[in-house]
Each structure stands twice: as structure tokens, then as C-alpha cells.
PDB file of C-alpha atoms in Angstrom:
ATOM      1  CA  UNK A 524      89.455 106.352 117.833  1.00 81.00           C
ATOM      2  CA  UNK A 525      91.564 105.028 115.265  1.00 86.00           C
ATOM      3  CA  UNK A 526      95.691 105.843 114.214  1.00 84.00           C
ATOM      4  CA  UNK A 527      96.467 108.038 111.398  1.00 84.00           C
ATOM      5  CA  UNK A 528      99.005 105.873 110.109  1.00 80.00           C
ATOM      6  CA  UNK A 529     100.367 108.832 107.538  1.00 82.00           C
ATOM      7  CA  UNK A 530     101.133 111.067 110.438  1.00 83.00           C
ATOM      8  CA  UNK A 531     101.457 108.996 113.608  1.00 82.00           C
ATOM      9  CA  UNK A 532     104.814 107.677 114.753  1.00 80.00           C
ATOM     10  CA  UNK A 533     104.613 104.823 117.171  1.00 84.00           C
ATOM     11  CA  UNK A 534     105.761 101.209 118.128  1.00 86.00           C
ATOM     12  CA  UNK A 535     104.189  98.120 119.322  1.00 90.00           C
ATOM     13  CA  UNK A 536     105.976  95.563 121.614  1.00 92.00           C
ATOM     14  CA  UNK A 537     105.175  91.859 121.624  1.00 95.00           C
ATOM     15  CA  UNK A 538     106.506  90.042 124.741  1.00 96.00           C
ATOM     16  CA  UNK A 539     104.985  87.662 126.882  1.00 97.00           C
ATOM     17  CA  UNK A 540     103.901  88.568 130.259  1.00 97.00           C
ATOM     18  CA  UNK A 541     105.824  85.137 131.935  1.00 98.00           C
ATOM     19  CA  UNK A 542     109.236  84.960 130.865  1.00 98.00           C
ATOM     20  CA  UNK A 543     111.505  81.892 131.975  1.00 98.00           C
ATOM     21  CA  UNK A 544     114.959  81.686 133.431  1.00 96.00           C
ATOM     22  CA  UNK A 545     117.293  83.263 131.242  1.00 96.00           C
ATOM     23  CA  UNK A 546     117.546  83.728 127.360  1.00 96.00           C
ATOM     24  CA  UNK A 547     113.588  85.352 126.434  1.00 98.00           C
ATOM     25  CA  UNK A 548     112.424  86.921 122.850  1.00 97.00           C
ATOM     26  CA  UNK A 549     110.541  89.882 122.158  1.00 96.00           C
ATOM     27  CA  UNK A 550     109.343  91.544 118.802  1.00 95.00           C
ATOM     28  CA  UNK A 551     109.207  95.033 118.047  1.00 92.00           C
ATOM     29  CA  UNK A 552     106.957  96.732 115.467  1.00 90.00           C
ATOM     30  CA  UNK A 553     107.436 100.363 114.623  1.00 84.00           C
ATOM     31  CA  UNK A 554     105.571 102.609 112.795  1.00 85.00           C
ATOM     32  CA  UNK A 555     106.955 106.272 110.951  1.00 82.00           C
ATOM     33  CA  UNK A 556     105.269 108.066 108.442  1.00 83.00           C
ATOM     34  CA  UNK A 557     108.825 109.639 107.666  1.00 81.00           C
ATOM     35  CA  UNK A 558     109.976 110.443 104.638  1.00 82.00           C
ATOM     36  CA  UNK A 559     113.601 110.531 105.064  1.00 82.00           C
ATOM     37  CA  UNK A 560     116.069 109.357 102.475  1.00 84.00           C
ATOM     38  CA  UNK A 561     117.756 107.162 104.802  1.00 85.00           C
ATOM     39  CA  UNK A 562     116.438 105.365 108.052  1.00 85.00           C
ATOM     40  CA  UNK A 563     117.900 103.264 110.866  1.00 87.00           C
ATOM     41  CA  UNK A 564     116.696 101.795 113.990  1.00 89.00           C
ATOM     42  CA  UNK A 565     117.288  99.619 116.770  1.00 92.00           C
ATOM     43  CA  UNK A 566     116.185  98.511 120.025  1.00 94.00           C
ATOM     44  CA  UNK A 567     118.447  98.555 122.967  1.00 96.00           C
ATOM     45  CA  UNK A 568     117.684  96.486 126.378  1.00 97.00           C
ATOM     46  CA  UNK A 569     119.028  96.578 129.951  1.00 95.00           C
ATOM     47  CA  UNK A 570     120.188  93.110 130.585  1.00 96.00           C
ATOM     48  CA  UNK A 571     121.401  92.315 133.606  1.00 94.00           C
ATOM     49  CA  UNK A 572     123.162  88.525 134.366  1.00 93.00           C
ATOM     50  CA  UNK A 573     123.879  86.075 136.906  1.00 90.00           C
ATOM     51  CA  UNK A 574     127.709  88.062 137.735  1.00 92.00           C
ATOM     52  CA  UNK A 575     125.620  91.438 138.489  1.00 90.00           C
ATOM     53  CA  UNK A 576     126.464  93.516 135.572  1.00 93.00           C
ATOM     54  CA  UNK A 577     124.013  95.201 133.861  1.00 94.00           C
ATOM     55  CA  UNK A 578     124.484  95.559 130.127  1.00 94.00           C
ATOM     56  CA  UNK A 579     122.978  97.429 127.382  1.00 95.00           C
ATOM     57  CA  UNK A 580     122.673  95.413 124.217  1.00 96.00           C
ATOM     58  CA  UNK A 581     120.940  96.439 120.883  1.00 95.00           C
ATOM     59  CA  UNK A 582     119.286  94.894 118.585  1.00 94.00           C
ATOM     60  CA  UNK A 583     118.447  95.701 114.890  1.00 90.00           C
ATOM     61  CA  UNK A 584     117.008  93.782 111.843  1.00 79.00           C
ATOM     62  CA  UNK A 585     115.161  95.547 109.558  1.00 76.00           C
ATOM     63  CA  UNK A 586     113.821  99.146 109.672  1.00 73.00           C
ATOM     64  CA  UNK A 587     109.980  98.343 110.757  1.00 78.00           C
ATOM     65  CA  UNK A 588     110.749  95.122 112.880  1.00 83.00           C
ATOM     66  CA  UNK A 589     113.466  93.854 114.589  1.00 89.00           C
ATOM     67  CA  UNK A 590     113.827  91.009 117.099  1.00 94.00           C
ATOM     68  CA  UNK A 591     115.446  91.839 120.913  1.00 96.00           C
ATOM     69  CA  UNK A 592     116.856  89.462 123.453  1.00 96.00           C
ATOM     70  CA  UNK A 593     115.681  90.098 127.598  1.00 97.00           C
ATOM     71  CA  UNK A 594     118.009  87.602 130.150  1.00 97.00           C
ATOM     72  CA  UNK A 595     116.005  87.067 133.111  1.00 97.00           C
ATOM     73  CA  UNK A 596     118.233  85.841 136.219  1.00 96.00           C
ATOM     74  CA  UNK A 597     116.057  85.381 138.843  1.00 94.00           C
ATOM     75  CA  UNK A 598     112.256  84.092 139.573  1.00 96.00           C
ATOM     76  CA  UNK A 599     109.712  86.882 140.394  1.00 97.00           C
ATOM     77  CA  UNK A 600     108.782  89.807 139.092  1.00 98.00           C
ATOM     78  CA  UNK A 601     110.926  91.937 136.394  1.00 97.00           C
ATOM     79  CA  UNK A 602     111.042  95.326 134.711  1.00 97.00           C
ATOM     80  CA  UNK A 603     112.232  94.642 130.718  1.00 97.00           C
ATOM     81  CA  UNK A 604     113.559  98.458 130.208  1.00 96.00           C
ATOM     82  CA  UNK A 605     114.122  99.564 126.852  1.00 95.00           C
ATOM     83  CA  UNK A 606     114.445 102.147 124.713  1.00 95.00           C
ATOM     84  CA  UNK A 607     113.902 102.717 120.463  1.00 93.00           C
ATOM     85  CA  UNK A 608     116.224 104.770 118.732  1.00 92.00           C
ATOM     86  CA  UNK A 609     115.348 106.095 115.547  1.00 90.00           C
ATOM     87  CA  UNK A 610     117.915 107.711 113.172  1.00 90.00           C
ATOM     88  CA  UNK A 611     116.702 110.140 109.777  1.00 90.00           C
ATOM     89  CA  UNK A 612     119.055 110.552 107.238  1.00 91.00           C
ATOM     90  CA  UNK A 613     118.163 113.343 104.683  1.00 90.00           C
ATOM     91  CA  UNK A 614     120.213 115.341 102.256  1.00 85.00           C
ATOM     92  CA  UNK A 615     120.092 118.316  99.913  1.00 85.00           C
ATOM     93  CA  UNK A 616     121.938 119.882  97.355  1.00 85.00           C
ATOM     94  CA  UNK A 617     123.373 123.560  98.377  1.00 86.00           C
ATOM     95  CA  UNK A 618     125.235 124.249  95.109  1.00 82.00           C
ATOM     96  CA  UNK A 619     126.329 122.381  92.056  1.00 80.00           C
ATOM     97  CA  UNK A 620     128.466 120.368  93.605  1.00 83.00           C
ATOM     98  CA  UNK A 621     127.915 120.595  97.337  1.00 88.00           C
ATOM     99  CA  UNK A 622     125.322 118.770  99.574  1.00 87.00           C
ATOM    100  CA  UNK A 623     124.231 119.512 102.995  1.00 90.00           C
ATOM    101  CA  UNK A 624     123.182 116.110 105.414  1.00 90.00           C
ATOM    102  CA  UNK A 625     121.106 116.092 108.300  1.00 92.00           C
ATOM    103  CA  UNK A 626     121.090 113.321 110.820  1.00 93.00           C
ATOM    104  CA  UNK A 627     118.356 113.629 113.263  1.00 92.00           C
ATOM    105  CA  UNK A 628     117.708 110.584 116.676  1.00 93.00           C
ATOM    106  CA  UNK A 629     114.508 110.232 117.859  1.00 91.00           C
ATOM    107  CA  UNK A 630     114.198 108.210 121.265  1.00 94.00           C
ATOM    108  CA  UNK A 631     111.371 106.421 122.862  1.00 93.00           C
ATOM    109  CA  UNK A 632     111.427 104.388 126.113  1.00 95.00           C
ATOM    110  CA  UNK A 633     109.594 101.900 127.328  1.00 95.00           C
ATOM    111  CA  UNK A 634     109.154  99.590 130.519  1.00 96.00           C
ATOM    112  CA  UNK A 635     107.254  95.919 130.619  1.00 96.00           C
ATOM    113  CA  UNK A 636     106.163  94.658 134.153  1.00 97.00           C
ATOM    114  CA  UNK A 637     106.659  90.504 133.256  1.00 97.00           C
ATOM    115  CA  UNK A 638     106.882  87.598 135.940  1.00 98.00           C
ATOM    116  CA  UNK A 639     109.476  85.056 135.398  1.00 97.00           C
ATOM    117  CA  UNK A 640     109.668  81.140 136.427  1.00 97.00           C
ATOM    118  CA  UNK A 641     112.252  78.876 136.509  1.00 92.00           C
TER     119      UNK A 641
END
């Protein structure tokens, strides 16, 4: 079948299947049909490093696209875990000089199997 881009929210992920030791880039492409006055998102990525920790960073360019950062620590096989978070902004007028604003978050996760070398 094909996507009904006017009603279909979704998101594409571009990263390589082989990621090397340390620093990696991946692309995200989303796609909302919304028609919110205002709209925000951003990716956010469990990173862990070489001490342990595991850290969730985020990431956001523009609304549609936005480049994220994966640290890979060690040689093998890796989950990238991820999640988007989407945030609609809309307003209305209640009286003549009152508004009412509705903020609304929308979350989608996602997990990449990948295989890192050194």
C-alpha cells in the first residue's frame, strides 16, 4: 500500500547498521499532518559511556529533521534506544480578551539492533 501523508503521523530513522567506537550520527525524519499553531520536537537517546553511566541526551534541529548523536563503548552488538517527542501548541480565543492554550506530547519509541567495530 502506500502512506496517506495528510493523515499519517510517522518517522523514519537513518542509521547505519555498523557503528564504530564511540561518537556515531543518525538522522531522523518525521512526518505530521498536524495542524497546530505551534510545534516542537526532539529526539532523545540512551547513551551510555566508558565510566558506566547511562545518559539521556536530546537532540533537536528543526521541526521535520533533526540530527542525534549514539556513543558506542564497546565492540559487538548494540541496542540504539530512543524515543521522539512531539509537542502541539494550539490556542483559542474564549472571550475578548482571554485565550485558552493547549499543549499536547505525543511519544514514540524506537530500538535499532547495530554491530559496532573498533
Amino acid at each position: 500500500g502506500s502512506i496517506d501523508y495528510d493523515t499519517s503521523s510517522f518517522f523514519l530513522i537513518e542509521l547505519p547498521d555498523t557503528l564504530k567506537l564511540g561518537k556515531n550520527k543518525g538522522f531522523l525524519k518525521f512526518y505530521d499532518p498536524s495542524k497546530a499553531m505551534i510545534k516542537h520536537m526532539y529526539v532523545a537517546i540512551e547513551n551510555e559511556y566508558e565510566d558506566g553511566n547511562i545518559k539521556t541526551e536530546e537532540f533537536a534541529d528543526e521541526y521535520q529533521s533533526t540530527v542525534f548523536g549514539v556513543y558506542a563503548v564497546r565492540t559487538g552488538p548494540m541496542t540504539v534506544k530512543g524515543k521522539v517527542v512531539q509537542q502541539l501548541i494550539d490556542h483559542r480565543e474564549t472571550q475578548n480578551d482571554s485565550a485558552e492554550m493547549t499543549i499536547t506530547e505525543h511519544y514514540k519509541f524506537f530500538e535499532k539492533e547495530v554491530y559496532v567495530t573498533d
